[in-house]
Amino acid sequence: MLALVHDPHAPGLLRLGDAPDPIAEPTQAVIDVAAVSFNFGEIAYRSALTRPGHVSGWDAAGVVARPAADGSGPPAGTRVVTFGWSGAWAERRAVHTSELAVVPDGVDLGTASALPVAGVTALQATRRLGSILGRRVLITGASGGVGRFAVQLAAMAGAHVIASVGSPARAEGLRALGAAEIVLGPTELTAPVHGVLDNVGGSQLAEAFNRLEDDGVALAIGKASGEPTLIDFERARTTSARGRLENFNVSTPFGDDLAYLLRLLQARRLDPQIGWRGPWTSAADAADALLSRRVRGKAVLDLVPNPGFTTGSA
Ligand SMILES: NC(=O)c1ccc[n+]([C@@H]2O[C@H](COP(=O)([O-])OP(=O)(O)OC[C@H]3O[C@@H](n4cnc5c(N)ncnc54)[C@H](OP(=O)(O)O)[C@@H]3O)[C@@H](O)[C@H]2O)c1
């Protein structure tokens, strides 16, 4: 089968080439993949130890080609969105049936492929904040994939959402998604916040931590800045609030959360914010656009050219 294989000498370290078909375990269905989405982590953190020819990829949507042998999951021909820690960027992937959800009629597979890691991370992190009804919640890296889902989900949960972005242009569309305020970094906050969903790390996380209300919580989701986070806890204790800082990691399985996000998509209560969409032959362009902060939201790649969508970063 064709796949985007790891090639240390190719642009974006990705080459469309041959890869062996996946071998499914009894609990896994085999999917004919129609579209995949890229996430910052799987592009930015590729290991020097990854062997040439390896097929990476977390998010894929497609059609069940072979149902799981143990009888779990949907039958052949069902449209699904899927998650796994590798193997998405290929014509076929094997995926555990607890890591997929059925895509409702009327929801395009490329749109659904934007959901898994970014959407489920935003959902689980928003839930982890507890009740945010009427409370101030800061989202850093709000222009990105996780950020744009988080803005929508936190607003839906009743929060006063403050979206933090790197420049005014990166904020485009965020007010329409539910952001009540836009700031260019946590230093621009005019009052303390109850919750922080931090995708950037480094000085932004440190500044955000210092601006928590006494019972507030900051969730360290990601480190897109690449900066380590230095927090002076003595300063925080003496000059400002006494909030909590927690590390966040998305939990598997994704199936139930994907099904919930798909219901929101179908009801048009959630917008996947696809800022780049094109054929998987342009994978290196998509990876470059994502890492250079030129994608507003998600980058989606179609395996079969989709004339309804244009290529390019937004
Ligand atoms: N813990 C978990 O379970 C989990 C799950 C998913 C993702 N993550 C992590 O969460 C972070 C966000 O993921 P994502 O998929 O939303 O990424 P993304 O779409 O690339 O968005 C990241 C955002 O971070 C901001 N940013 C600030 N400094 C940056 C820099 N030096 N380089 C790149 N971006 C920078 C950018 O906003 P501006 O351009 O507006 O500044 C960008 O929109 C990543 O670090 C990812 O690894 C963690």
mmCIF file of C-alpha atoms and ligand atoms in Angstrom:
data_model
loop_
_atom_site.group_PDB
_atom_site.id
_atom_site.type_symbol
_atom_site.label_atom_id
_atom_site.label_comp_id
_atom_site.label_asym_id
_atom_site.label_seq_id
_atom_site.Cartn_x
_atom_site.Cartn_y
_atom_site.Cartn_z
ATOM 1 C CA MET A 1 0.000 0.000 0.000
ATOM 2 C CA LEU A 2 1.006 3.644 -0.299
ATOM 3 C CA ALA A 3 1.931 5.520 2.837
ATOM 4 C CA LEU A 4 3.732 8.644 4.008
ATOM 5 C CA VAL A 5 6.885 6.915 5.173
ATOM 6 C CA HIS A 6 9.643 8.412 7.301
ATOM 7 C CA ASP A 7 12.584 9.438 5.117
ATOM 8 C CA PRO A 8 15.382 11.441 6.796
ATOM 9 C CA HIS A 9 16.391 12.865 3.394
ATOM 10 C CA ALA A 10 12.937 13.925 2.123
ATOM 11 C CA PRO A 11 11.346 17.382 2.523
ATOM 12 C CA GLY A 12 9.489 17.369 5.825
ATOM 13 C CA LEU A 13 11.043 13.912 6.461
ATOM 14 C CA LEU A 14 8.052 12.445 4.595
ATOM 15 C CA ARG A 15 7.954 10.504 1.326
ATOM 16 C CA LEU A 16 4.965 8.885 -0.356
ATOM 17 C CA GLY A 17 6.170 5.312 -0.816
ATOM 18 C CA ASP A 18 5.374 1.646 -0.337
ATOM 19 C CA ALA A 19 4.732 0.189 3.103
ATOM 20 C CA PRO A 20 3.518 -3.249 4.201
ATOM 21 C CA ASP A 21 -0.211 -3.628 4.842
ATOM 22 C CA PRO A 22 -1.085 -3.460 8.560
ATOM 23 C CA ILE A 23 -1.637 -6.759 10.386
ATOM 24 C CA ALA A 24 -4.770 -6.456 12.494
ATOM 25 C CA GLU A 25 -5.097 -7.921 15.996
ATOM 26 C CA PRO A 26 -8.477 -9.579 16.783
ATOM 27 C CA THR A 27 -9.617 -6.371 18.525
ATOM 28 C CA GLN A 28 -8.714 -4.184 15.550
ATOM 29 C CA ALA A 29 -10.640 -3.183 12.438
ATOM 30 C CA VAL A 30 -8.862 -2.398 9.182
ATOM 31 C CA ILE A 31 -9.805 0.976 7.705
ATOM 32 C CA ASP A 32 -9.455 2.267 4.152
ATOM 33 C CA VAL A 33 -8.200 5.746 4.963
ATOM 34 C CA ALA A 34 -9.702 8.733 3.123
ATOM 35 C CA ALA A 35 -8.174 11.645 5.053
ATOM 36 C CA VAL A 36 -5.726 12.301 7.871
ATOM 37 C CA SER A 37 -4.879 15.324 9.975
ATOM 38 C CA PHE A 38 -1.491 16.475 11.217
ATOM 39 C CA ASN A 39 -0.769 17.391 14.833
ATOM 40 C CA PHE A 40 2.081 19.557 16.103
ATOM 41 C CA GLY A 41 3.466 16.794 18.328
ATOM 42 C CA GLU A 42 3.763 14.087 15.692
ATOM 43 C CA ILE A 43 5.465 16.506 13.263
ATOM 44 C CA ALA A 44 7.706 18.464 15.662
ATOM 45 C CA TYR A 45 8.872 15.637 17.896
ATOM 46 C CA ARG A 46 9.905 13.006 15.367
ATOM 47 C CA SER A 47 12.773 11.074 16.849
ATOM 48 C CA ALA A 48 16.185 10.775 15.256
ATOM 49 C CA LEU A 49 15.756 7.080 16.069
ATOM 50 C CA THR A 50 12.686 6.647 13.829
ATOM 51 C CA ARG A 51 13.627 4.054 11.229
ATOM 52 C CA PRO A 52 13.321 4.963 7.540
ATOM 53 C CA GLY A 53 10.098 3.520 6.152
ATOM 54 C CA HIS A 54 8.196 3.818 9.449
ATOM 55 C CA VAL A 55 4.561 4.963 9.089
ATOM 56 C CA SER A 56 3.569 7.495 11.739
ATOM 57 C CA GLY A 57 0.275 9.250 12.262
ATOM 58 C CA TRP A 58 -2.414 9.507 14.914
ATOM 59 C CA ASP A 59 -5.608 10.778 13.232
ATOM 60 C CA ALA A 60 -7.373 9.194 10.257
ATOM 61 C CA ALA A 61 -10.912 8.916 8.907
ATOM 62 C CA GLY A 62 -12.140 6.408 6.356
ATOM 63 C CA VAL A 63 -14.300 3.352 5.780
ATOM 64 C CA VAL A 64 -14.179 -0.020 7.565
ATOM 65 C CA ALA A 65 -12.668 -2.484 5.084
ATOM 66 C CA ARG A 66 -12.461 -5.443 7.500
ATOM 67 C CA PRO A 67 -14.291 -5.462 10.847
ATOM 68 C CA ALA A 68 -12.495 -6.653 13.986
ATOM 69 C CA ALA A 69 -12.315 -10.462 14.222
ATOM 70 C CA ASP A 70 -13.657 -10.407 17.809
ATOM 71 C CA GLY A 71 -16.971 -8.974 16.567
ATOM 72 C CA SER A 72 -16.515 -5.569 18.221
ATOM 73 C CA GLY A 73 -16.945 -2.349 16.265
ATOM 74 C CA PRO A 74 -18.969 -1.468 13.193
ATOM 75 C CA PRO A 75 -19.407 -3.617 10.049
ATOM 76 C CA ALA A 76 -17.593 -3.265 6.725
ATOM 77 C CA GLY A 77 -18.558 -0.162 4.782
ATOM 78 C CA THR A 78 -19.118 2.035 7.877
ATOM 79 C CA ARG A 79 -17.564 5.512 7.802
ATOM 80 C CA VAL A 80 -15.395 6.041 10.888
ATOM 81 C CA VAL A 81 -12.885 8.392 12.460
ATOM 82 C CA THR A 82 -9.976 6.716 14.219
ATOM 83 C CA PHE A 83 -7.088 7.267 16.610
ATOM 84 C CA GLY A 84 -3.896 5.303 17.261
ATOM 85 C CA TRP A 85 -0.297 6.131 18.192
ATOM 86 C CA SER A 86 1.025 5.203 14.718
ATOM 87 C CA GLY A 87 0.051 4.048 11.244
ATOM 88 C CA ALA A 88 -2.536 6.703 10.292
ATOM 89 C CA TRP A 89 -0.668 8.139 7.313
ATOM 90 C CA ALA A 90 -1.364 5.202 5.002
ATOM 91 C CA GLU A 91 -3.982 3.846 2.640
ATOM 92 C CA ARG A 92 -4.944 1.298 5.312
ATOM 93 C CA ARG A 93 -4.643 1.335 9.068
ATOM 94 C CA ALA A 94 -5.506 -1.208 11.751
ATOM 95 C CA VAL A 95 -7.150 0.373 14.760
ATOM 96 C CA HIS A 96 -8.559 -0.883 18.058
ATOM 97 C CA THR A 97 -12.361 -0.641 17.956
ATOM 98 C CA SER A 98 -12.427 1.372 21.214
ATOM 99 C CA GLU A 99 -10.444 4.086 19.402
ATOM 100 C CA LEU A 100 -12.981 4.813 16.661
ATOM 101 C CA ALA A 101 -16.407 6.375 16.244
ATOM 102 C CA VAL A 102 -18.978 6.201 13.475
ATOM 103 C CA VAL A 103 -19.099 9.367 11.350
ATOM 104 C CA PRO A 104 -22.722 10.510 10.915
ATOM 105 C CA ASP A 105 -24.198 11.104 7.475
ATOM 106 C CA GLY A 106 -23.546 14.617 6.313
ATOM 107 C CA VAL A 107 -20.170 14.920 8.056
ATOM 108 C CA ASP A 108 -17.310 14.810 5.559
ATOM 109 C CA LEU A 109 -14.468 12.388 6.375
ATOM 110 C CA GLY A 110 -11.794 15.087 6.043
ATOM 111 C CA THR A 111 -13.679 17.226 8.537
ATOM 112 C CA ALA A 112 -13.938 14.264 10.918
ATOM 113 C CA SER A 113 -10.210 13.532 10.595
ATOM 114 C CA ALA A 114 -9.470 16.868 12.285
ATOM 115 C CA LEU A 115 -11.012 15.646 15.546
ATOM 116 C CA PRO A 116 -8.987 12.942 17.275
ATOM 117 C CA VAL A 117 -5.916 14.275 19.074
ATOM 118 C CA ALA A 118 -6.680 18.009 18.996
ATOM 119 C CA GLY A 119 -10.421 17.714 19.661
ATOM 120 C CA VAL A 120 -10.228 15.024 22.342
ATOM 121 C CA THR A 121 -7.348 16.810 24.096
ATOM 122 C CA ALA A 122 -9.348 20.049 24.191
ATOM 123 C CA LEU A 123 -12.424 18.184 25.450
ATOM 124 C CA GLN A 124 -10.661 16.234 28.205
ATOM 125 C CA ALA A 125 -8.645 19.285 29.325
ATOM 126 C CA THR A 126 -11.736 21.492 29.466
ATOM 127 C CA ARG A 127 -13.471 18.828 31.569
ATOM 128 C CA ARG A 128 -10.455 18.619 33.888
ATOM 129 C CA LEU A 129 -10.963 22.289 34.837
ATOM 130 C CA GLY A 130 -14.254 21.315 36.498
ATOM 131 C CA SER A 131 -17.150 23.757 36.446
ATOM 132 C CA ILE A 132 -16.154 26.867 34.494
ATOM 133 C CA LEU A 133 -19.610 28.356 34.308
ATOM 134 C CA GLY A 134 -19.164 32.136 34.454
ATOM 135 C CA ARG A 135 -15.448 31.790 35.209
ATOM 136 C CA ARG A 136 -12.474 33.307 33.407
ATOM 137 C CA VAL A 137 -10.467 30.757 31.413
ATOM 138 C CA LEU A 138 -7.267 31.588 29.539
ATOM 139 C CA ILE A 139 -6.316 29.474 26.511
ATOM 140 C CA THR A 140 -2.776 29.933 25.173
ATOM 141 C CA GLY A 141 -1.892 28.913 21.630
ATOM 142 C CA ALA A 142 -5.583 29.553 20.952
ATOM 143 C CA SER A 143 -4.867 29.955 17.233
ATOM 144 C CA GLY A 144 -3.788 26.311 16.849
ATOM 145 C CA GLY A 145 -5.501 22.958 16.569
ATOM 146 C CA VAL A 146 -6.071 22.208 20.266
ATOM 147 C CA GLY A 147 -6.606 25.905 20.993
ATOM 148 C CA ARG A 148 -9.439 26.450 18.517
ATOM 149 C CA PHE A 149 -11.318 23.396 19.806
ATOM 150 C CA ALA A 150 -10.687 24.498 23.404
ATOM 151 C CA VAL A 151 -12.044 28.009 22.782
ATOM 152 C CA GLN A 152 -15.291 26.528 21.477
ATOM 153 C CA LEU A 153 -15.677 23.862 24.170
ATOM 154 C CA ALA A 154 -14.845 26.191 27.068
ATOM 155 C CA ALA A 155 -17.314 28.784 25.745
ATOM 156 C CA MET A 156 -19.927 26.026 25.382
ATOM 157 C CA ALA A 157 -19.272 25.111 29.039
ATOM 158 C CA GLY A 158 -20.125 28.676 30.065
ATOM 159 C CA ALA A 159 -16.668 30.174 30.557
ATOM 160 C CA HIS A 160 -15.567 33.732 29.855
ATOM 161 C CA VAL A 161 -12.883 32.657 27.366
ATOM 162 C CA ILE A 162 -9.708 34.657 26.937
ATOM 163 C CA ALA A 163 -7.807 33.531 23.842
ATOM 164 C CA SER A 164 -4.069 34.177 23.813
ATOM 165 C CA VAL A 165 -2.356 34.328 20.411
ATOM 166 C CA GLY A 166 0.987 35.390 18.963
ATOM 167 C CA SER A 167 -0.336 38.202 16.741
ATOM 168 C CA PRO A 168 -3.670 39.831 15.861
ATOM 169 C CA ALA A 169 -3.753 37.964 12.535
ATOM 170 C CA ARG A 170 -3.591 34.617 14.350
ATOM 171 C CA ALA A 171 -6.752 35.561 16.259
ATOM 172 C CA GLU A 172 -8.900 35.622 13.136
ATOM 173 C CA GLY A 173 -12.232 33.913 13.740
ATOM 174 C CA LEU A 174 -11.721 33.340 17.467
ATOM 175 C CA ARG A 175 -14.415 35.768 18.628
ATOM 176 C CA ALA A 176 -16.945 34.024 16.394
ATOM 177 C CA LEU A 177 -15.936 30.735 18.050
ATOM 178 C CA GLY A 178 -16.717 32.106 21.502
ATOM 179 C CA ALA A 179 -13.675 34.057 22.723
ATOM 180 C CA ALA A 180 -14.804 37.017 24.837
ATOM 181 C CA GLU A 181 -11.321 38.570 24.866
ATOM 182 C CA ILE A 182 -8.166 38.240 22.789
ATOM 183 C CA VAL A 183 -4.742 38.886 24.348
ATOM 184 C CA LEU A 184 -1.226 38.745 22.933
ATOM 185 C CA GLY A 185 0.121 36.677 25.831
ATOM 186 C CA PRO A 186 -0.844 36.269 29.518
ATOM 187 C CA THR A 187 0.947 39.511 30.480
ATOM 188 C CA GLU A 188 -1.977 41.373 28.837
ATOM 189 C CA LEU A 189 -4.542 39.877 31.253
ATOM 190 C CA THR A 190 -6.388 42.589 33.142
ATOM 191 C CA ALA A 191 -7.647 40.333 35.966
ATOM 192 C CA PRO A 192 -6.848 36.876 37.438
ATOM 193 C CA VAL A 193 -8.199 33.747 35.798
ATOM 194 C CA HIS A 194 -9.788 30.618 37.248
ATOM 195 C CA GLY A 195 -8.415 28.209 34.648
ATOM 196 C CA VAL A 196 -5.594 28.024 32.130
ATOM 197 C CA LEU A 197 -5.303 25.630 29.211
ATOM 198 C CA ASP A 198 -1.705 26.119 28.146
ATOM 199 C CA ASN A 199 -0.476 24.840 24.793
ATOM 200 C CA VAL A 200 2.667 26.976 24.571
ATOM 201 C CA GLY A 201 4.718 26.427 27.749
ATOM 202 C CA GLY A 202 7.798 28.443 28.709
ATOM 203 C CA SER A 203 7.310 32.048 29.778
ATOM 204 C CA GLN A 204 3.608 31.962 28.782
ATOM 205 C CA LEU A 205 2.870 29.152 31.230
ATOM 206 C CA ALA A 206 4.906 30.852 33.966
ATOM 207 C CA GLU A 207 3.070 34.159 33.434
ATOM 208 C CA ALA A 208 -0.294 32.424 33.319
ATOM 209 C CA PHE A 209 0.422 30.534 36.561
ATOM 210 C CA ASN A 210 1.121 33.829 38.323
ATOM 211 C CA ARG A 211 -2.281 35.132 37.259
ATOM 212 C CA LEU A 212 -4.417 32.321 38.712
ATOM 213 C CA GLU A 213 -7.134 32.962 41.262
ATOM 214 C CA ASP A 214 -6.503 31.291 44.633
ATOM 215 C CA ASP A 215 -8.421 28.138 43.762
ATOM 216 C CA GLY A 216 -7.515 28.257 40.074
ATOM 217 C CA VAL A 217 -5.736 25.609 38.043
ATOM 218 C CA ALA A 218 -3.357 25.776 35.103
ATOM 219 C CA LEU A 219 -3.080 22.690 32.904
ATOM 220 C CA ALA A 220 0.241 22.297 31.095
ATOM 221 C CA ILE A 221 -0.920 20.660 27.859
ATOM 222 C CA GLY A 222 1.935 21.401 25.482
ATOM 223 C CA LYS A 223 5.190 23.211 24.813
ATOM 224 C CA ALA A 224 4.796 24.551 21.275
ATOM 225 C CA SER A 225 7.251 27.360 22.158
ATOM 226 C CA GLY A 226 9.987 24.802 22.782
ATOM 227 C CA GLU A 227 10.930 26.820 25.890
ATOM 228 C CA PRO A 228 11.342 25.137 29.281
ATOM 229 C CA THR A 229 9.101 26.653 31.941
ATOM 230 C CA LEU A 230 10.795 28.437 34.837
ATOM 231 C CA ILE A 231 8.480 29.267 37.718
ATOM 232 C CA ASP A 232 9.583 31.174 40.790
ATOM 233 C CA PHE A 233 7.250 29.575 43.315
ATOM 234 C CA GLU A 234 8.476 31.906 46.078
ATOM 235 C CA ARG A 235 7.385 34.912 44.004
ATOM 236 C CA ALA A 236 4.071 33.234 43.273
ATOM 237 C CA ARG A 237 3.536 32.522 46.986
ATOM 238 C CA THR A 238 4.375 36.000 48.159
ATOM 239 C CA THR A 239 3.143 38.296 45.424
ATOM 240 C CA SER A 240 0.221 36.637 43.805
ATOM 241 C CA ALA A 241 -2.218 33.797 43.972
ATOM 242 C CA ARG A 242 -1.979 30.213 45.158
ATOM 243 C CA GLY A 243 -3.354 28.278 42.235
ATOM 244 C CA ARG A 244 -2.397 24.757 41.142
ATOM 245 C CA LEU A 245 -0.292 23.678 38.198
ATOM 246 C CA GLU A 246 -1.017 20.250 36.728
ATOM 247 C CA ASN A 247 0.504 18.325 33.886
ATOM 248 C CA PHE A 248 -2.079 17.134 31.389
ATOM 249 C CA ASN A 249 -1.949 14.104 29.123
ATOM 250 C CA VAL A 250 -4.799 13.026 26.907
ATOM 251 C CA SER A 251 -6.255 9.620 27.913
ATOM 252 C CA THR A 252 -7.264 6.706 25.741
ATOM 253 C CA PRO A 253 -9.519 5.171 24.555
ATOM 254 C CA PHE A 254 -10.907 7.994 22.406
ATOM 255 C CA GLY A 255 -14.065 6.301 21.067
ATOM 256 C CA ASP A 256 -16.692 7.849 23.364
ATOM 257 C CA ASP A 257 -15.177 11.339 23.218
ATOM 258 C CA LEU A 258 -14.935 11.153 19.420
ATOM 259 C CA ALA A 259 -18.600 10.165 19.239
ATOM 260 C CA TYR A 260 -19.523 13.204 21.373
ATOM 261 C CA LEU A 261 -17.441 15.583 19.234
ATOM 262 C CA LEU A 262 -19.014 14.140 16.073
ATOM 263 C CA ARG A 263 -22.483 14.851 17.474
ATOM 264 C CA LEU A 264 -21.420 18.464 18.035
ATOM 265 C CA LEU A 265 -20.075 18.656 14.468
ATOM 266 C CA GLN A 266 -23.267 17.207 13.048
ATOM 267 C CA ALA A 267 -25.360 19.690 15.032
ATOM 268 C CA ARG A 268 -23.062 22.492 13.777
ATOM 269 C CA ARG A 269 -22.185 23.404 17.366
ATOM 270 C CA LEU A 270 -18.490 22.745 16.734
ATOM 271 C CA ASP A 271 -16.336 23.948 13.847
ATOM 272 C CA PRO A 272 -13.177 21.921 13.114
ATOM 273 C CA GLN A 273 -11.303 25.056 11.989
ATOM 274 C CA ILE A 274 -9.444 23.485 9.087
ATOM 275 C CA GLY A 275 -6.846 26.098 8.125
ATOM 276 C CA TRP A 276 -5.007 23.955 5.563
ATOM 277 C CA ARG A 277 -6.444 21.248 3.359
ATOM 278 C CA GLY A 278 -4.856 19.550 0.382
ATOM 279 C CA PRO A 279 -3.744 16.230 -1.085
ATOM 280 C CA TRP A 280 -1.348 14.007 0.842
ATOM 281 C CA THR A 281 1.155 14.491 -1.991
ATOM 282 C CA SER A 282 1.631 17.968 -0.425
ATOM 283 C CA ALA A 283 2.390 16.546 3.032
ATOM 284 C CA ALA A 284 5.729 18.378 3.324
ATOM 285 C CA ASP A 285 3.978 21.722 2.657
ATOM 286 C CA ALA A 286 1.372 20.934 5.309
ATOM 287 C CA ALA A 287 4.045 19.999 7.862
ATOM 288 C CA ASP A 288 6.008 23.171 7.114
ATOM 289 C CA ALA A 289 2.904 25.372 7.350
ATOM 290 C CA LEU A 290 1.987 23.814 10.717
ATOM 291 C CA LEU A 291 5.425 24.213 12.263
ATOM 292 C CA SER A 292 5.787 27.776 10.958
ATOM 293 C CA ARG A 293 2.498 28.828 12.570
ATOM 294 C CA ARG A 294 0.749 29.481 9.263
ATOM 295 C CA VAL A 295 -2.204 27.156 9.903
ATOM 296 C CA ARG A 296 -5.209 28.581 11.747
ATOM 297 C CA GLY A 297 -6.426 25.391 13.378
ATOM 298 C CA LYS A 298 -5.988 22.013 11.737
ATOM 299 C CA ALA A 299 -4.139 20.727 8.674
ATOM 300 C CA VAL A 300 -6.092 18.014 6.806
ATOM 301 C CA LEU A 301 -4.723 15.837 4.007
ATOM 302 C CA ASP A 302 -6.933 13.961 1.558
ATOM 303 C CA LEU A 303 -5.682 10.645 0.192
ATOM 304 C CA VAL A 304 -8.092 10.936 -2.703
ATOM 305 C CA PRO A 305 -8.054 14.426 -4.254
ATOM 306 C CA ASN A 306 -11.077 16.328 -3.010
ATOM 307 C CA PRO A 307 -12.116 18.950 -5.574
ATOM 308 C CA GLY A 308 -14.361 20.654 -3.021
ATOM 309 C CA PHE A 309 -11.383 21.921 -1.046
ATOM 310 C CA THR A 310 -8.361 24.000 -1.990
ATOM 311 C CA THR A 311 -4.769 23.537 -0.943
ATOM 312 C CA GLY A 312 -2.875 26.087 1.065
ATOM 313 C CA SER A 313 -2.437 27.648 4.445
ATOM 314 C CA ALA A 314 -4.850 30.204 5.768
HETATM 315 N N1 LIG B 1 -0.544 16.709 26.587
HETATM 316 C C1 LIG B 1 -1.276 16.189 25.605
HETATM 317 O O1 LIG B 1 -1.962 15.169 25.781
HETATM 318 C C2 LIG B 1 -1.270 16.895 24.285
HETATM 319 C C3 LIG B 1 -2.205 16.552 23.305
HETATM 320 C C4 LIG B 1 -2.225 17.285 22.107
HETATM 321 C C5 LIG B 1 -1.304 18.307 21.898
HETATM 322 N N2 LIG B 1 -0.374 18.561 22.847
HETATM 323 C C6 LIG B 1 0.596 19.660 22.685
HETATM 324 O O2 LIG B 1 -0.144 20.869 22.721
HETATM 325 C C7 LIG B 1 0.485 21.859 21.926
HETATM 326 C C8 LIG B 1 -0.513 22.400 20.915
HETATM 327 O O3 LIG B 1 -0.818 21.395 19.972
HETATM 328 P P1 LIG B 1 -1.561 21.792 18.626
HETATM 329 O O4 LIG B 1 -1.797 20.541 17.880
HETATM 330 O O5 LIG B 1 -2.689 22.695 18.943
HETATM 331 O O6 LIG B 1 -0.411 22.653 17.892
HETATM 332 P P2 LIG B 1 -0.594 23.836 16.830
HETATM 333 O O7 LIG B 1 -1.833 23.635 16.050
HETATM 334 O O8 LIG B 1 0.691 23.920 16.100
HETATM 335 O O9 LIG B 1 -0.793 25.124 17.734
HETATM 336 C C9 LIG B 1 0.224 25.550 18.604
HETATM 337 C C10 LIG B 1 0.077 27.030 18.863
HETATM 338 O O10 LIG B 1 1.110 27.417 19.760
HETATM 339 C C11 LIG B 1 1.528 28.740 19.476
HETATM 340 N N3 LIG B 1 2.993 28.878 19.537
HETATM 341 C C12 LIG B 1 3.646 29.732 20.335
HETATM 342 N N4 LIG B 1 4.951 29.641 20.161
HETATM 343 C C13 LIG B 1 5.148 28.753 19.184
HETATM 344 C C14 LIG B 1 6.319 28.263 18.558
HETATM 345 N N5 LIG B 1 7.555 28.689 18.892
HETATM 346 N N6 LIG B 1 6.170 27.344 17.597
HETATM 347 C C15 LIG B 1 4.942 26.906 17.263
HETATM 348 N N7 LIG B 1 3.778 27.331 17.840
HETATM 349 C C16 LIG B 1 3.906 28.261 18.808
HETATM 350 C C17 LIG B 1 1.037 29.069 18.067
HETATM 351 O O11 LIG B 1 0.166 30.163 18.208
HETATM 352 P P3 LIG B 1 0.592 31.643 17.711
HETATM 353 O O12 LIG B 1 1.178 31.494 16.357
HETATM 354 O O13 LIG B 1 -0.704 32.375 17.748
HETATM 355 O O14 LIG B 1 1.571 32.119 18.734
HETATM 356 C C18 LIG B 1 0.285 27.840 17.593
HETATM 357 O O15 LIG B 1 -0.964 28.170 17.017
HETATM 358 C C19 LIG B 1 1.701 21.172 21.298
HETATM 359 O O16 LIG B 1 2.834 21.445 22.086
HETATM 360 C C20 LIG B 1 1.352 19.699 21.370
HETATM 361 O O17 LIG B 1 2.512 18.886 21.371
HETATM 362 C C21 LIG B 1 -0.337 17.871 24.031
#
